[in-house]
Coordinates of C-alpha atoms (C1' of nucleotides) in Angstrom, one line a residue:
Chain A
M1 CA -33.6 1.6 -3.9
K2 CA -34.0 3.5 -2.1
T3 CA -35.4 7.3 -3.0
N4 CA -32.2 9.3 -4.6
P5 CA -32.7 13.1 -3.2
R6 CA -31.7 14.1 -6.4
N7 CA -33.1 11.9 -9.0
P8 CA -34.5 15.0 -11.2
E9 CA -31.0 16.0 -12.3
V10 CA -29.9 12.2 -13.1
P11 CA -30.1 12.6 -17.1
Q12 CA -27.9 15.9 -16.7
S13 CA -24.3 15.5 -17.0
E14 CA -21.7 16.0 -14.2
E15 CA -21.9 19.7 -15.7
A16 CA -25.0 20.5 -15.8
F17 CA -25.2 19.8 -13.1
L18 CA -22.4 21.6 -11.9
A19 CA -23.4 24.1 -13.3
G20 CA -26.3 25.2 -12.2
Y21 CA -25.7 23.7 -9.3
D22 CA -27.8 25.9 -6.5
S23 CA -25.4 25.7 -2.5
S24 CA -28.8 26.2 -0.6
R25 CA -31.3 24.0 -2.4
F26 CA -29.4 20.7 -0.7
P27 CA -27.9 19.8 2.0
R28 CA -25.0 18.7 1.6
P29 CA -22.7 16.1 5.0
S30 CA -20.1 17.4 7.5
V31 CA -16.7 17.1 6.6
A32 CA -14.2 16.3 9.4
I33 CA -10.8 15.1 9.7
D34 CA -9.7 12.5 11.9
L35 CA -6.6 11.9 13.8
V36 CA -4.2 8.8 14.0
L37 CA -1.5 9.5 16.2
M38 CA -0.3 7.1 16.8
T39 CA 3.7 5.8 18.2
V40 CA 5.9 3.1 19.4
E41 CA 6.5 3.8 23.4
D42 CA 8.5 0.1 25.6
G43 CA 7.8 -2.2 22.3
E44 CA 4.4 -1.4 21.5
L45 CA 2.4 0.2 19.3
R46 CA 0.4 3.0 20.8
V47 CA -2.7 5.7 19.8
L48 CA -3.8 8.5 21.5
L49 CA -6.6 9.2 22.7
L50 CA -9.3 10.8 23.8
Q51 CA -12.0 10.0 26.5
R52 CA -15.5 11.8 25.4
Q53 CA -16.7 14.1 28.2
E54 CA -20.1 14.8 26.7
H55 CA -22.3 12.4 24.7
P56 CA -23.6 10.5 22.3
A57 CA -19.9 8.3 24.0
R58 CA -19.6 9.7 27.2
G59 CA -17.4 7.7 28.2
K60 CA -15.7 5.7 25.3
W61 CA -12.2 7.5 23.6
A62 CA -12.2 8.4 20.6
M63 CA -9.4 10.2 18.0
P64 CA -8.7 14.0 17.4
G65 CA -11.1 15.5 14.6
G66 CA -12.4 18.5 14.1
F67 CA -14.1 19.9 11.1
V68 CA -12.6 21.0 7.6
G69 CA -13.3 24.2 7.2
I70 CA -14.7 26.3 3.9
D71 CA -11.3 27.9 3.0
E72 CA -8.8 25.0 4.8
S73 CA -7.2 22.7 2.3
V74 CA -8.4 18.5 3.9
D75 CA -5.0 18.1 4.3
G76 CA -4.3 21.9 6.2
A77 CA -7.1 20.8 8.6
A78 CA -5.8 18.0 9.6
R79 CA -2.9 19.8 10.6
R80 CA -5.1 22.5 12.7
V81 CA -5.5 19.7 14.7
L82 CA -2.7 18.1 15.1
K83 CA -1.4 21.2 16.2
E84 CA -5.0 22.7 18.4
K85 CA -5.4 19.0 19.8
V86 CA -1.8 17.6 20.2
R87 CA 0.3 21.2 20.3
L88 CA 2.4 19.1 17.8
S89 CA 3.6 20.0 14.0
G90 CA 6.1 19.3 11.3
I91 CA 5.8 16.1 11.9
F92 CA 5.1 12.7 9.8
V93 CA 1.2 13.0 8.2
E94 CA -0.8 11.5 5.7
Q95 CA -4.1 11.0 4.8
L96 CA -5.4 7.4 5.9
Y97 CA -8.5 6.7 4.5
T98 CA -12.3 8.4 3.9
F99 CA -14.9 6.9 5.9
G100 CA -18.5 7.5 4.6
E101 CA -21.6 5.8 6.2
P102 CA -24.7 7.8 6.3
D103 CA -25.0 6.1 9.9
R104 CA -21.1 6.3 11.3
D105 CA -22.1 9.6 13.8
P106 CA -26.0 9.1 15.5
R107 CA -25.7 13.5 14.9
T108 CA -25.6 14.8 11.9
R109 CA -24.3 13.8 8.5
V110 CA -20.3 12.7 9.2
I111 CA -17.7 12.6 7.1
S112 CA -14.4 12.2 7.6
V113 CA -11.3 11.7 6.2
A114 CA -8.8 10.2 8.5
Y115 CA -5.4 10.9 8.7
F116 CA -2.0 9.1 10.7
A117 CA -0.2 10.6 11.8
L118 CA 2.8 8.9 13.1
V119 CA 6.0 10.7 16.5
T120 CA 8.5 9.7 18.1
A121 CA 7.6 8.7 21.6
H122 CA 9.6 11.2 23.7
T123 CA 8.1 14.2 20.9
L124 CA 4.7 13.1 22.0
R125 CA 5.4 13.2 25.9
A126 CA 6.9 16.4 25.8
A127 CA 3.9 18.0 23.6
L128 CA 1.2 15.7 25.8
K129 CA 2.8 17.3 29.3
S130 CA 2.6 21.0 28.3
Q131 CA -1.2 20.2 27.8
A132 CA -2.7 17.9 30.5
K133 CA -6.6 19.5 30.8
E134 CA -7.8 16.9 28.0
Q135 CA -8.7 13.5 29.5
L136 CA -5.9 12.2 27.1
T137 CA -3.9 8.9 27.3
L138 CA -1.6 7.0 24.9
A139 CA -2.9 3.1 24.3
T140 CA -1.9 0.2 23.4
I141 CA -3.2 -1.2 20.5
H142 CA -3.4 -5.5 20.1
T143 CA -4.3 -6.2 16.9
P144 CA -6.6 -9.5 16.9
W145 CA -5.6 -10.1 13.0
A146 CA -1.9 -11.5 11.8
G147 CA -0.3 -9.8 9.0
E148 CA -1.3 -7.7 6.8
R149 CA -5.0 -8.6 7.1
G150 CA -6.9 -5.1 9.3
G151 CA -10.6 -5.5 11.1
A152 CA -11.0 -3.5 14.0
V153 CA -8.5 -4.1 17.3
E154 CA -9.4 -3.4 20.7
V155 CA -7.1 -0.6 22.8
R156 CA -5.1 -0.8 26.3
D157 CA -4.1 1.5 28.0
G158 CA -1.5 1.2 30.6
T159 CA -3.3 -1.8 32.9
G160 CA -3.6 -4.1 30.6
T161 CA -7.4 -2.9 31.4
G162 CA -9.8 -2.3 27.5
L163 CA -10.8 1.2 26.7
Q164 CA -14.0 1.5 24.4
L165 CA -13.7 3.0 21.6
A166 CA -16.3 5.6 20.2
F167 CA -18.1 5.8 16.8
D168 CA -16.6 3.7 13.6
H169 CA -12.8 4.2 16.1
A170 CA -12.3 0.9 15.7
E171 CA -12.8 0.8 12.5
I172 CA -10.6 3.5 11.7
L173 CA -7.9 2.7 13.6
G174 CA -7.8 -1.0 12.6
V175 CA -7.5 0.1 8.8
A176 CA -4.2 3.0 10.1
V177 CA -2.2 -0.9 11.3
K178 CA -2.8 -2.5 8.3
R179 CA -1.9 0.7 6.6
L180 CA 1.4 1.2 8.2
R181 CA 2.8 -2.2 8.3
G182 CA 2.1 -2.3 4.3
R183 CA 4.3 0.0 4.5
L184 CA 6.6 -0.6 6.4
K185 CA 8.4 -3.3 4.6
Y186 CA 8.9 -0.9 1.1
S187 CA 8.9 2.8 2.9
P188 CA 11.3 4.5 5.4
I189 CA 8.3 4.7 7.6
A190 CA 9.6 3.6 10.6
Y191 CA 12.4 5.6 11.5
Q192 CA 10.0 8.8 12.3
L193 CA 9.3 6.4 15.1
L194 CA 12.9 7.1 16.0
P195 CA 14.8 9.8 17.3
D196 CA 17.7 11.5 14.8
E197 CA 19.9 8.9 16.0
F198 CA 19.3 5.2 16.6
T199 CA 20.0 1.2 17.1
L200 CA 19.9 -0.9 14.6
R201 CA 18.2 -3.2 18.1
M202 CA 16.1 0.3 18.6
L203 CA 15.0 0.3 14.8
Q204 CA 14.6 -3.7 15.1
T205 CA 12.4 -3.2 17.4
V206 CA 9.5 -0.2 16.6
H207 CA 9.4 -2.8 13.4
E208 CA 8.0 -5.7 16.0
A209 CA 6.0 -3.5 18.0
I210 CA 4.1 -2.2 14.7
L211 CA 4.1 -6.3 12.9
S212 CA 3.2 -8.0 15.9
R213 CA 6.1 -10.2 16.5
E214 CA 9.3 -11.8 16.6
L215 CA 11.7 -10.7 13.4
N216 CA 15.5 -12.7 12.4
K217 CA 17.4 -10.3 14.0
D218 CA 20.5 -11.0 11.7
A219 CA 18.3 -10.9 8.4
F220 CA 17.7 -7.4 10.3
R221 CA 20.4 -6.5 9.6
R222 CA 21.6 -7.0 6.2
R223 CA 18.1 -5.7 5.1
V224 CA 18.9 -2.4 6.5
L225 CA 22.1 -1.7 5.5
G226 CA 22.1 -3.2 1.7
L227 CA 19.1 -0.6 1.3
G228 CA 22.0 1.5 2.1
E229 CA 19.2 4.5 4.1
V230 CA 21.0 4.0 7.0
K231 CA 24.1 5.4 8.1
A232 CA 26.7 4.5 10.9
T233 CA 27.9 7.9 12.7
G234 CA 30.6 5.9 14.6
R235 CA 29.3 7.3 17.6
L236 CA 27.8 4.1 20.1
E237 CA 24.8 4.6 22.5
S238 CA 25.7 5.6 26.3
D239 CA 23.6 4.9 29.3
V240 CA 23.8 0.8 28.6
D241 CA 24.0 -1.4 30.7
H242 CA 25.9 -3.7 28.1
R243 CA 27.9 -3.1 25.3
P244 CA 26.9 -0.6 23.9
A245 CA 25.8 -0.5 19.4
E246 CA 26.8 1.4 17.1
L247 CA 24.5 4.9 16.2
Y248 CA 22.6 5.0 13.4
R249 CA 21.2 8.0 11.5
H250 CA 18.8 7.6 8.5
C251 CA 20.0 8.9 5.2
P252 CA 16.5 8.6 2.7
V253 CA 17.7 7.8 -1.1
T254 CA 18.1 9.4 -3.8
N255 CA 15.0 7.9 -6.4
E256 CA 17.3 7.9 -9.4
Chain B
M1 CA -1.9 31.8 9.1
K2 CA -4.9 32.7 7.1
T3 CA -7.9 33.8 10.0
N4 CA -10.3 30.4 10.6
P5 CA -13.3 31.0 10.3
R6 CA -14.1 28.1 13.1
N7 CA -11.5 30.7 14.6
P8 CA -14.6 30.7 18.1
E9 CA -14.5 27.1 18.7
V10 CA -10.7 26.5 18.8
P11 CA -11.2 26.6 22.8
Q12 CA -13.8 24.0 22.5
S13 CA -13.5 20.4 22.1
E14 CA -14.8 17.8 19.3
E15 CA -18.0 16.6 21.4
A16 CA -18.7 19.9 22.3
F17 CA -18.3 21.5 18.8
L18 CA -20.7 18.4 17.7
A19 CA -23.3 18.6 20.2
G20 CA -23.7 22.6 19.7
Y21 CA -23.1 22.4 16.0
D22 CA -25.3 24.4 14.2
S23 CA -25.3 23.1 10.5
S24 CA -26.6 26.9 9.2
R25 CA -24.2 28.7 11.1
F26 CA -20.5 27.5 8.1
P27 CA -20.2 26.7 5.5
R28 CA -20.0 23.4 4.6
P29 CA -18.3 21.8 1.4
S30 CA -19.3 20.1 -1.2
V31 CA -18.9 16.4 -1.2
A32 CA -18.2 14.9 -5.2
I33 CA -16.8 11.6 -5.2
D34 CA -15.0 10.6 -8.6
L35 CA -15.0 7.9 -10.2
V36 CA -11.0 5.9 -12.1
L37 CA -12.9 3.5 -13.9
M38 CA -10.2 1.9 -15.5
T39 CA -9.7 -1.6 -18.3
V40 CA -6.9 -3.2 -20.2
E41 CA -7.4 -3.5 -24.1
D42 CA -5.0 -3.9 -26.8
G43 CA -2.1 -4.2 -23.8
E44 CA -3.0 -1.0 -22.8
L45 CA -3.7 0.7 -20.1
R46 CA -6.2 2.8 -20.4
V47 CA -9.1 5.2 -18.2
L48 CA -13.1 6.6 -19.4
L49 CA -13.8 10.2 -19.9
L50 CA -15.5 12.2 -20.9
Q51 CA -15.3 15.3 -22.8
R52 CA -16.6 17.8 -21.7
Q53 CA -19.1 20.3 -23.1
E54 CA -19.6 23.4 -20.2
H55 CA -17.1 26.0 -18.7
P56 CA -15.3 25.6 -17.4
A57 CA -12.4 23.4 -18.4
R58 CA -14.6 23.0 -21.4
G59 CA -13.8 20.6 -24.3
K60 CA -11.5 19.3 -21.4
W61 CA -11.8 15.8 -20.3
A62 CA -13.0 14.5 -16.7
M63 CA -13.6 11.1 -15.1
P64 CA -16.8 10.8 -13.9
G65 CA -18.9 12.0 -11.3
G66 CA -21.9 12.8 -8.7
F67 CA -22.2 14.9 -5.9
V68 CA -22.4 11.9 -2.9
G69 CA -26.5 12.4 -1.2
I70 CA -26.9 13.1 2.0
D71 CA -28.7 10.0 2.5
E72 CA -26.5 7.5 0.7
S73 CA -23.0 6.1 1.8
V74 CA -20.2 7.8 -0.5
D75 CA -19.1 4.4 -1.5
G76 CA -22.8 3.9 -2.7
A77 CA -22.5 7.4 -4.3
A78 CA -19.5 5.6 -6.7
R79 CA -21.8 3.0 -7.2
R80 CA -25.0 4.7 -8.3
V81 CA -22.3 7.6 -10.4
L82 CA -20.9 4.1 -12.0
K83 CA -24.3 2.7 -12.5
E84 CA -25.7 6.4 -13.8
K85 CA -23.3 7.0 -15.5
V86 CA -21.6 3.9 -17.3
R87 CA -24.3 1.4 -17.0
L88 CA -21.6 -0.3 -15.2
S89 CA -22.9 -2.8 -11.9
G90 CA -21.1 -5.5 -10.4
I91 CA -17.5 -4.4 -10.8
F92 CA -14.3 -3.7 -8.2
V93 CA -14.7 -0.2 -7.3
E94 CA -12.2 0.2 -4.6
Q95 CA -11.8 3.8 -2.8
L96 CA -8.1 6.0 -3.5
Y97 CA -7.9 8.7 -2.2
T98 CA -9.8 12.6 -1.0
F99 CA -8.8 15.7 -2.5
G100 CA -9.6 18.2 -0.4
E101 CA -7.7 21.7 -1.5
P102 CA -10.4 24.5 -1.6
D103 CA -9.2 25.6 -5.1
R104 CA -9.4 22.2 -6.7
D105 CA -12.6 23.0 -9.2
P106 CA -12.9 26.9 -9.7
R107 CA -16.8 26.8 -9.4
T108 CA -17.1 26.4 -5.4
R109 CA -15.6 24.5 -2.3
V110 CA -16.3 20.8 -3.5
I111 CA -14.2 18.3 -2.0
S112 CA -13.5 15.2 -4.0
V113 CA -13.3 11.5 -3.1
A114 CA -11.8 9.1 -6.1
Y115 CA -12.3 5.8 -6.5
F116 CA -10.5 3.8 -9.0
A117 CA -12.8 0.6 -11.3
L118 CA -11.4 -2.8 -13.1
V119 CA -13.9 -4.2 -15.1
T120 CA -12.6 -6.2 -18.1
A121 CA -12.4 -3.9 -22.0
H122 CA -15.1 -6.5 -23.5
T123 CA -17.7 -5.6 -20.5
L124 CA -16.9 -2.0 -21.2
R125 CA -17.4 -1.9 -24.5
A126 CA -20.7 -3.8 -24.3
A127 CA -21.6 -1.6 -21.6
L128 CA -21.2 2.0 -23.5
K129 CA -22.6 0.8 -26.6
S130 CA -26.1 1.1 -25.3
Q131 CA -25.5 4.6 -24.6
A132 CA -23.3 6.8 -27.1
K133 CA -25.1 10.4 -26.1
E134 CA -21.8 11.5 -24.4
Q135 CA -19.3 13.0 -25.3
L136 CA -16.9 9.4 -23.9
T137 CA -13.1 7.8 -25.2
L138 CA -10.8 5.0 -23.8
A139 CA -8.1 6.7 -23.5
T140 CA -4.7 5.1 -23.5
I141 CA -2.7 6.3 -20.9
H142 CA 1.0 7.6 -20.7
T143 CA 3.0 7.7 -17.6
P144 CA 5.7 9.6 -17.4
W145 CA 7.0 7.9 -14.7
A146 CA 8.9 4.1 -13.7
G147 CA 8.2 2.2 -11.3
E148 CA 5.5 3.0 -8.1
R149 CA 6.5 7.0 -7.9
G150 CA 3.7 8.8 -8.9
G151 CA 2.8 11.7 -10.4
A152 CA 1.1 13.4 -13.3
V153 CA 0.3 11.1 -16.4
E154 CA -0.2 11.8 -19.6
V155 CA -3.9 10.4 -21.7
R156 CA -3.5 9.8 -25.3
D157 CA -6.8 9.0 -27.4
G158 CA -6.5 5.8 -30.8
T159 CA -4.9 8.1 -32.9
G160 CA -2.4 9.1 -30.5
T161 CA -3.1 12.7 -30.0
G162 CA -2.6 14.1 -26.5
L163 CA -5.9 14.6 -24.2
Q164 CA -5.9 18.0 -22.1
L165 CA -7.5 16.9 -18.6
A166 CA -9.9 19.0 -16.9
F167 CA -9.5 19.7 -13.1
D168 CA -6.9 18.3 -11.2
H169 CA -8.1 14.7 -12.5
A170 CA -3.9 13.8 -13.9
E171 CA -3.2 14.2 -10.9
I172 CA -6.3 12.0 -9.7
L173 CA -4.7 9.4 -12.5
G174 CA -0.7 9.5 -11.6
V175 CA -2.2 8.4 -8.5
A176 CA -5.0 6.0 -9.1
V177 CA -2.3 4.5 -11.9
K178 CA 0.6 4.0 -8.4
R179 CA -1.8 2.5 -6.4
L180 CA -2.9 0.7 -9.3
R181 CA 0.6 -0.5 -9.8
G182 CA 1.5 -1.3 -6.0
R183 CA -1.4 -3.3 -5.7
L184 CA -0.9 -5.3 -8.4
K185 CA 2.0 -7.8 -6.9
Y186 CA 0.3 -8.5 -3.5
S187 CA -3.6 -8.9 -4.4
P188 CA -5.4 -10.6 -7.0
I189 CA -6.3 -6.9 -8.7
A190 CA -5.4 -8.2 -12.1
Y191 CA -8.2 -10.7 -12.1
Q192 CA -10.4 -7.6 -12.7
L193 CA -9.4 -7.5 -15.5
L194 CA -9.0 -10.4 -17.3
P195 CA -12.6 -12.6 -18.8
D196 CA -12.9 -16.1 -16.6
E197 CA -11.2 -18.0 -18.0
F198 CA -7.7 -16.8 -19.0
T199 CA -4.4 -18.1 -21.4
L200 CA -1.4 -17.1 -18.4
R201 CA -0.1 -15.2 -21.6
M202 CA -3.0 -13.2 -20.8
L203 CA -2.3 -12.2 -17.2
Q204 CA 1.4 -11.6 -18.2
T205 CA -0.4 -9.7 -20.4
V206 CA -2.6 -7.2 -18.0
H207 CA 0.6 -7.3 -15.2
E208 CA 2.5 -5.9 -18.6
A209 CA 0.4 -2.8 -19.5
I210 CA -0.4 -1.8 -16.2
L211 CA 3.3 -2.5 -14.8
S212 CA 4.7 -0.5 -18.3
R213 CA 7.5 -2.3 -19.1
E214 CA 8.1 -6.4 -19.9
L215 CA 8.3 -8.9 -17.6
N216 CA 10.5 -12.4 -17.5
K217 CA 8.0 -15.2 -18.8
D218 CA 9.3 -18.2 -17.3
A219 CA 9.6 -16.6 -13.6
F220 CA 5.8 -15.5 -14.2
R221 CA 4.9 -18.1 -15.2
R222 CA 5.8 -20.2 -11.7
R223 CA 5.3 -16.6 -9.5
V224 CA 0.9 -17.1 -10.7
L225 CA 1.6 -21.3 -10.1
G226 CA 3.0 -21.6 -7.2
L227 CA 0.9 -18.5 -5.5
G228 CA -2.2 -21.3 -6.6
E229 CA -4.4 -18.7 -7.4
V230 CA -5.1 -19.8 -10.5
K231 CA -6.5 -23.7 -11.2
A232 CA -6.1 -25.1 -14.9
T233 CA -9.3 -26.2 -16.7
G234 CA -7.6 -29.0 -19.2
R235 CA -9.9 -26.8 -22.0
L236 CA -7.4 -25.1 -24.1
E237 CA -8.2 -21.3 -25.8
S238 CA -9.4 -21.3 -29.6
D239 CA -9.5 -18.7 -32.7
V240 CA -5.0 -19.2 -32.3
D241 CA -2.9 -19.2 -35.6
H242 CA -0.6 -20.8 -32.6
R243 CA -0.4 -23.8 -31.0
P244 CA -3.5 -22.6 -28.5
A245 CA -2.3 -22.7 -24.5
E246 CA -4.0 -23.9 -21.9
L247 CA -6.7 -21.7 -20.5
Y248 CA -6.7 -21.4 -16.1
R249 CA -9.3 -20.0 -14.1
H250 CA -9.2 -18.2 -10.8
C251 CA -9.2 -19.4 -7.4
P252 CA -9.8 -17.6 -4.7
V253 CA -7.2 -18.6 -1.5
T254 CA -8.5 -19.1 1.6
N255 CA -7.4 -16.5 4.0
E256 CA -5.8 -18.5 6.7
Chain C
dA1 C1' 42.1 -6.9 38.4
dC2 C1' 39.0 -10.8 37.0
dA3 C1' 35.5 -13.2 35.3
dG4 C1' 31.3 -13.6 33.9
dC5 C1' 27.2 -12.5 31.6
dA6 C1' 24.9 -9.2 27.6
dT7 C1' 24.5 -8.1 23.8
dA8 C1' 27.1 -6.5 19.4
dT9 C1' 28.7 -7.4 15.0
dA10 C1' 30.8 -10.8 11.9
dT11 C1' 30.2 -15.7 9.2
dG12 C1' 28.9 -19.8 7.4
dC13 C1' 25.5 -22.8 5.2
dA14 C1' 21.1 -24.7 3.1
dT15 C1' 16.5 -23.3 1.2
dA16 C1' 13.8 -20.9 -1.6
dT17 C1' 13.2 -17.2 -5.2
dC18 C1' 14.7 -14.2 -10.1
dG19 C1' 16.5 -14.2 -13.7
dC20 C1' 18.2 -15.6 -18.2
dA21 C1' 19.6 -19.2 -21.0
dT22 C1' 18.1 -23.4 -23.1
dC23 C1' 15.3 -27.4 -25.1
dT24 C1' 10.7 -29.7 -25.9
dA25 C1' 5.2 -29.6 -27.1
dT26 C1' 2.3 -28.6 -29.9
dG27 C1' -0.8 -26.0 -32.8
dT28 C1' -1.7 -23.5 -38.1
dC29 C1' -0.5 -22.2 -41.8
dA30 C1' 2.1 -22.2 -47.0
Chain D
dT1 C1' 4.7 -31.7 -44.5
dG2 C1' 8.0 -29.1 -42.7
dA3 C1' 8.5 -24.3 -41.3
dC4 C1' 6.8 -21.4 -37.7
dA5 C1' 5.2 -19.2 -34.2
dT6 C1' 4.1 -19.9 -29.4
dA7 C1' 3.2 -23.1 -25.5
dG8 C1' 5.4 -24.5 -21.4
dA9 C1' 9.4 -27.4 -18.9
dT10 C1' 14.5 -28.2 -17.5
dG11 C1' 18.9 -26.5 -15.3
dC12 C1' 21.6 -22.8 -14.3
dG13 C1' 24.5 -18.2 -11.4
dA14 C1' 22.7 -14.5 -8.6
dT15 C1' 20.5 -12.9 -4.7
dA16 C1' 18.2 -12.7 -0.8
dT17 C1' 16.8 -15.3 3.8
dG18 C1' 16.4 -17.8 7.5
dC19 C1' 19.3 -20.2 11.0
dA20 C1' 23.3 -21.4 13.7
dT21 C1' 28.4 -20.4 14.8
dA22 C1' 32.2 -17.7 16.2
dT23 C1' 33.7 -13.3 18.0
dA24 C1' 33.7 -8.7 20.1
dT25 C1' 33.3 -5.2 24.3
dG26 C1' 31.6 -2.9 27.5
dC27 C1' 29.3 -3.7 32.5
dT28 C1' 28.8 -5.1 36.9
dG29 C1' 29.9 -8.4 40.1
dT30 C1' 33.2 -10.0 43.9

DNA sequence: ACAGCATATATGCATATCGCATCTATGTCA
DNA sequence: TGACATAGATGCGATATGCATATATGCTGT
């Protein structure tokens, strides 16, 4: 057991410790946020990555991140980074997990609160088009594991070439995919990845991309319609070379 | 939108920011952990609380916590606090959620990573008996909300008197109960709250205490036995004034 | 105009699960 | 020895799901 720099404080209660806490006495870790921004495009689950221009991990890919200001909430820092680096706001953002190993960043002690965000591919592409200054990409996520197991994942660019992730970002992304899969069945999270009006086939494609497996079409339709979370609009999709399907809307069901 | 102390850094990339980061230039928040240590005793879900001896929130009840050292992992800090304040180690501990509102602690900026831990009431009572120096209690948790909704909770001592929780600890505890309920169905978490050998009735009681509702006995038995996660020992419980039930053991099923 | 095609949408059926009720078994205790 | 409380097993209807089949409809090529 290594020496604890706060050993002299051990006999104190938390309260005494806090009351006598001298903020300059012990070094504090930096606190950052990392943003796992995912979308479904062309039937694939994808994540926004930036290629690092500087050492360390130069040339590797990382998810956007930033430090938490002393006067802003951690959630607020996540929304700020989303706005500053991706030019997006108002989309679904949820805290994922906090990564706090001392050596996860080679330069200094950084504790990172990871967030995952979801947005339609259309909205994301529009936001990215307005600022092509940074080297960024929408990479496809491949999970070597099935179900909701979790673990590190692989990412590939449009040509199928594998991309190297910086730091512990492969692990972070794995946790994000695991969380996303776990929430899919019991929360209306998939609608974050669809436009306001969508067909049941589009909804199923989103589910299949997230779960990385095919679903039974009829059971899927029955379950979705039975949940009462979608409402038929009466309108039909257009610009398809086959029979157009009916368009639905997500109607959040009141939690009685 | 309030002024961001790091506005001058905005045009920089994360990488440039990190590379040129001067650790003395911007104030860093303190990082702490809070430990939600829960157990099931007398068919009730209970949580370990300490009464605060100092201001602020003097006299109110709080969950044990402590600061994260500069050289220890956040998980390690949680295990250390568990060991130092509760004299327990080797039990189930899992990260819960990070609470990062700027005003959640009135003294200074503290970002807290909450953990939840589970242990049998027997083990916890034994650990507490060896150190009655601090004002602590095992309070019963009452959730005004049903299902897995979440929200603040109430705690009461053995006489049914409500206890006031300090800071945002009612919210933290609510998130812990919500997480515990959500995990119950799909993870073998309940066995953390039972001795090595237990009856199916004891297992059901743990589930009912966590969910705060009664379960169908036969359906519960069938589901548990069907999952193949328990193994009959052939032995029977003793010291009961009725027909003794068979004792079972938890046998972790191999994730194929 | 019309046949063919691809997909949408609806229906039927076997199976598995779950809630509920009923029945039997087995220990303690008066 | 019998009442009693709980353990443990069985049957049944309702519901969800996987799979197959049948029908509907817009588009396209001839």
